[in-house]
């Protein structure tokens, strides 16, 4: 079996165990396999074993590999997990099923216009900068609930959940717990949190989606 397929099954199993041990509902946490920097040859074995949810962090890179793969596997669910520039919103709306990184009004407004124009409605998540790190994308936790409301009322955008990337040098648990609390306050169901190093903690804290790259495909 291909190494990435072995890794994938091991991660799916670890998600199940973490959910069970934490008393989370079985099957609540979905795996987003993060394929940035990896080509179709490396992605294919994972597709062939049944994985269907994938994440990419750059619009252009995703455009170069996913339309071809999607012809063969039409039921793929593709997530944008990297920052979105307003000049890329047309491409993003056309390609992605879930856009996880809405974090400012300029993007909300550009997405709303583009979604009307294309009559396509990707699921939208707001990225929260839970550590208030200056170099990191995402809205500050103190503004997150109000921003979700602004997206709804001012831009007519339905927001379905929240996403975060905790500071690299901190215990991620409190950041995941904060994200879950904000989602509950805003009445949102989807929680995208946890990566290769901490997806079990995120699962235990109620993640609906964990985004795992290197633990499946190897180091980039
Ligand atoms: C690359 C990336 C991941 C996956 O990271 P790994 O540590 O390789 O699992 C998850 N989320 C985002 C936003 C990423 O850019």
Short mmCIF file of C-alpha atoms and ligand atoms in Angstrom, two decimals:
data_model
loop_
_atom_site.label_atom_id
_atom_site.label_comp_id
_atom_site.label_asym_id
_atom_site.label_seq_id
_atom_site.Cartn_x
_atom_site.Cartn_y
_atom_site.Cartn_z
CA UNK A 1 0.00 0.00 0.00
CA UNK A 2 1.13 3.54 -0.71
CA UNK A 3 2.68 5.25 2.34
CA UNK A 4 0.21 8.12 2.28
CA UNK A 5 -2.70 5.66 2.30
CA UNK A 6 -1.27 3.90 5.36
CA UNK A 7 -0.88 7.29 7.05
CA UNK A 8 -4.41 8.33 6.09
CA UNK A 9 -5.97 5.23 7.65
CA UNK A 10 -3.90 5.66 10.79
CA UNK A 11 -5.08 9.27 11.15
CA UNK A 12 -8.72 8.35 10.57
CA UNK A 13 -8.33 5.75 13.30
CA UNK A 14 -6.67 8.22 15.70
CA UNK A 15 -9.54 10.68 15.10
CA UNK A 16 -12.06 7.95 16.01
CA UNK A 17 -10.16 7.04 19.17
CA UNK A 18 -9.76 10.69 20.25
CA UNK A 19 -13.48 11.32 19.67
CA UNK A 20 -14.51 8.23 21.61
CA UNK A 21 -12.19 8.95 24.55
CA UNK A 22 -13.50 12.53 24.79
CA UNK A 23 -17.12 11.46 24.51
CA UNK A 24 -17.60 13.24 21.20
CA UNK A 25 -20.16 11.94 18.76
CA UNK A 26 -18.68 9.26 16.46
CA UNK A 27 -18.13 10.53 12.92
CA UNK A 28 -18.49 14.21 13.91
CA UNK A 29 -14.91 15.09 12.93
CA UNK A 30 -14.13 14.99 9.21
CA UNK A 31 -10.60 14.84 7.84
CA UNK A 32 -9.51 17.55 5.40
CA UNK A 33 -6.42 16.14 3.66
CA UNK A 34 -4.14 19.10 2.97
CA UNK A 35 -2.42 18.66 -0.40
CA UNK A 36 -0.52 21.94 -0.84
CA UNK A 37 2.83 21.42 -2.63
CA UNK A 38 1.84 17.83 -3.56
CA UNK A 39 0.96 16.88 -7.14
CA UNK A 40 -1.76 14.72 -8.65
CA UNK A 41 0.48 11.62 -8.54
CA UNK A 42 0.74 11.88 -4.78
CA UNK A 43 -2.93 12.75 -4.29
CA UNK A 44 -4.36 9.94 -6.45
CA UNK A 45 -3.71 6.99 -4.09
CA UNK A 46 -5.53 8.86 -1.31
CA UNK A 47 -8.46 9.61 -3.64
CA UNK A 48 -8.56 5.98 -4.72
CA UNK A 49 -8.85 4.80 -1.13
CA UNK A 50 -11.96 6.93 -0.70
CA UNK A 51 -10.82 10.23 0.84
CA UNK A 52 -12.92 13.05 -0.64
CA UNK A 53 -12.29 16.21 1.41
CA UNK A 54 -9.14 18.16 0.54
CA UNK A 55 -7.57 21.48 1.46
CA UNK A 56 -5.34 23.84 -0.49
CA UNK A 57 -3.90 27.13 0.69
CA UNK A 58 -3.31 28.88 -2.65
CA UNK A 59 -5.96 29.54 -5.28
CA UNK A 60 -3.58 29.35 -8.23
CA UNK A 61 -1.92 26.13 -7.13
CA UNK A 62 -5.34 24.53 -6.58
CA UNK A 63 -6.47 25.61 -10.05
CA UNK A 64 -3.51 23.83 -11.59
CA UNK A 65 -4.34 20.39 -10.17
CA UNK A 66 -7.94 20.05 -8.99
CA UNK A 67 -10.08 20.60 -12.11
CA UNK A 68 -8.42 17.55 -13.69
CA UNK A 69 -8.79 15.39 -10.58
CA UNK A 70 -12.39 16.48 -10.17
CA UNK A 71 -13.29 15.18 -13.63
CA UNK A 72 -12.35 11.73 -12.40
CA UNK A 73 -13.75 12.17 -8.88
CA UNK A 74 -16.74 14.51 -9.17
CA UNK A 75 -17.74 14.18 -5.50
CA UNK A 76 -14.59 15.88 -4.16
CA UNK A 77 -15.11 18.61 -1.54
CA UNK A 78 -12.36 21.21 -1.88
CA UNK A 79 -11.54 23.67 0.93
CA UNK A 80 -9.59 26.92 0.63
CA UNK A 81 -7.57 27.14 3.87
CA UNK A 82 -5.12 29.93 2.96
CA UNK A 83 -5.62 33.70 2.79
CA UNK A 84 -7.86 34.98 0.01
CA UNK A 85 -6.96 38.16 -1.92
CA UNK A 86 -9.88 40.11 -3.34
CA UNK A 87 -8.48 39.84 -6.89
CA UNK A 88 -8.76 36.03 -6.60
CA UNK A 89 -12.35 35.81 -5.38
CA UNK A 90 -13.79 34.90 -8.81
CA UNK A 91 -11.44 31.93 -9.15
CA UNK A 92 -12.00 30.92 -5.51
CA UNK A 93 -15.81 30.96 -5.82
CA UNK A 94 -15.61 28.95 -9.05
CA UNK A 95 -13.29 26.26 -7.65
CA UNK A 96 -13.84 25.78 -3.91
CA UNK A 97 -16.75 24.19 -2.07
CA UNK A 98 -15.71 25.64 1.27
CA UNK A 99 -13.82 28.90 1.83
CA UNK A 100 -12.43 28.82 5.38
CA UNK A 101 -10.64 32.15 5.47
CA UNK A 102 -13.15 35.00 5.37
CA UNK A 103 -11.59 37.55 7.72
CA UNK A 104 -12.41 41.10 6.60
CA UNK A 105 -15.25 43.09 5.09
CA UNK A 106 -13.46 43.72 1.82
CA UNK A 107 -13.34 39.96 1.19
CA UNK A 108 -16.90 39.46 2.44
CA UNK A 109 -18.15 42.08 0.02
CA UNK A 110 -16.12 40.72 -2.92
CA UNK A 111 -17.35 37.18 -2.19
CA UNK A 112 -20.98 38.32 -1.98
CA UNK A 113 -20.73 40.03 -5.38
CA UNK A 114 -18.98 37.06 -6.97
CA UNK A 115 -21.40 34.51 -5.53
CA UNK A 116 -24.34 36.45 -6.98
CA UNK A 117 -22.62 36.70 -10.34
CA UNK A 118 -21.72 33.01 -10.57
CA UNK A 119 -24.81 31.74 -8.72
CA UNK A 120 -22.44 29.48 -6.77
CA UNK A 121 -22.57 29.35 -3.01
CA UNK A 122 -19.53 27.83 -1.34
CA UNK A 123 -19.82 27.22 2.39
CA UNK A 124 -18.09 30.07 4.22
CA UNK A 125 -16.09 30.04 7.47
CA UNK A 126 -14.58 32.99 9.29
CA UNK A 127 -10.92 32.66 10.22
CA UNK A 128 -10.24 33.77 13.80
CA UNK A 129 -6.74 34.85 14.88
CA UNK A 130 -7.19 33.31 18.33
CA UNK A 131 -3.71 34.35 19.47
CA UNK A 132 -4.08 37.92 18.12
CA UNK A 133 -0.76 37.42 16.33
CA UNK A 134 0.12 40.49 14.25
CA UNK A 135 1.59 38.51 11.33
CA UNK A 136 -1.33 36.07 11.11
CA UNK A 137 -4.53 36.35 9.07
CA UNK A 138 -7.90 36.17 10.78
CA UNK A 139 -10.20 38.40 12.74
CA UNK A 140 -9.49 39.11 16.40
CA UNK A 141 -11.53 36.92 18.78
CA UNK A 142 -13.07 40.02 20.36
CA UNK A 143 -14.52 41.06 16.98
CA UNK A 144 -15.42 37.61 15.63
CA UNK A 145 -19.07 37.33 16.65
CA UNK A 146 -19.86 40.87 15.46
CA UNK A 147 -18.06 40.20 12.17
CA UNK A 148 -20.17 37.09 11.53
CA UNK A 149 -23.25 39.25 12.08
CA UNK A 150 -21.92 41.98 9.75
CA UNK A 151 -21.34 39.37 7.03
CA UNK A 152 -24.99 38.33 7.38
CA UNK A 153 -26.69 41.68 7.69
CA UNK A 154 -24.55 43.95 5.53
CA UNK A 155 -23.35 41.51 2.86
CA UNK A 156 -26.10 38.88 2.88
CA UNK A 157 -23.51 36.14 3.44
CA UNK A 158 -24.35 33.03 5.38
CA UNK A 159 -21.41 32.07 7.59
CA UNK A 160 -21.40 28.40 8.61
CA UNK A 161 -18.49 28.16 11.00
CA UNK A 162 -15.10 29.27 12.29
CA UNK A 163 -11.52 28.25 11.60
CA UNK A 164 -8.26 28.93 13.48
CA UNK A 165 -4.52 28.28 13.42
CA UNK A 166 -3.19 28.61 16.99
CA UNK A 167 0.23 30.18 17.68
CA UNK A 168 2.93 27.63 16.86
CA UNK A 169 4.62 27.88 20.26
CA UNK A 170 1.56 27.62 22.50
CA UNK A 171 -0.60 24.85 23.90
CA UNK A 172 -3.37 24.69 21.27
CA UNK A 173 -6.12 23.47 23.64
CA UNK A 174 -7.19 26.88 24.97
CA UNK A 175 -7.28 28.27 21.40
CA UNK A 176 -9.54 25.42 20.23
CA UNK A 177 -11.76 25.89 23.29
CA UNK A 178 -12.00 29.63 22.54
CA UNK A 179 -12.95 28.93 18.92
CA UNK A 180 -15.66 26.51 20.07
CA UNK A 181 -17.01 29.10 22.52
CA UNK A 182 -17.14 31.81 19.84
CA UNK A 183 -18.91 29.47 17.42
CA UNK A 184 -21.50 28.65 20.07
CA UNK A 185 -22.03 32.37 20.75
CA UNK A 186 -22.50 33.04 17.04
CA UNK A 187 -24.74 29.99 16.59
CA UNK A 188 -22.39 28.27 14.14
CA UNK A 189 -21.97 24.52 13.63
CA UNK A 190 -18.67 24.09 11.77
CA UNK A 191 -15.35 24.19 13.64
CA UNK A 192 -12.19 23.78 11.53
CA UNK A 193 -9.24 23.35 13.87
CA UNK A 194 -6.29 21.05 14.39
CA UNK A 195 -3.40 20.08 12.09
CA UNK A 196 -0.83 17.24 11.98
CA UNK A 197 0.54 17.98 15.45
CA UNK A 198 -2.68 18.59 17.34
CA UNK A 199 -5.67 17.10 15.51
CA UNK A 200 -6.48 14.74 18.39
CA UNK A 201 -6.74 17.65 20.83
CA UNK A 202 -8.98 19.50 18.35
CA UNK A 203 -11.14 16.40 17.88
CA UNK A 204 -11.56 16.05 21.63
CA UNK A 205 -12.64 19.71 21.81
CA UNK A 206 -15.34 19.32 19.18
CA UNK A 207 -13.71 19.99 15.79
CA UNK A 208 -15.97 19.15 12.87
CA UNK A 209 -12.96 19.38 10.53
CA UNK A 210 -9.27 18.76 11.15
CA UNK A 211 -6.79 19.84 8.46
CA UNK A 212 -3.93 17.38 8.17
CA UNK A 213 -1.14 17.58 5.59
CA UNK A 214 2.35 16.45 6.51
CA UNK A 215 1.21 13.53 8.68
CA UNK A 216 -0.38 12.05 5.54
CA UNK A 217 1.83 13.15 2.66
CA UNK A 218 5.16 13.70 4.42
CA UNK A 219 7.20 16.82 4.99
CA UNK A 220 6.93 19.63 2.47
C1 LIG B 1 -0.60 23.55 5.69
C2 LIG B 1 -1.81 23.79 6.50
C3 LIG B 1 -2.37 22.77 7.29
C4 LIG B 1 -1.76 21.39 7.42
O1 LIG B 1 -0.59 21.47 8.16
P1 LIG B 1 0.22 20.15 8.56
O2 LIG B 1 1.00 20.56 9.74
O3 LIG B 1 1.04 19.78 7.39
O4 LIG B 1 -0.78 19.11 8.90
C5 LIG B 1 -3.51 23.06 8.01
N1 LIG B 1 -4.09 24.28 7.95
C6 LIG B 1 -3.59 25.28 7.20
C7 LIG B 1 -4.28 26.59 7.20
C8 LIG B 1 -2.44 25.07 6.47
O5 LIG B 1 -1.94 26.08 5.72
#
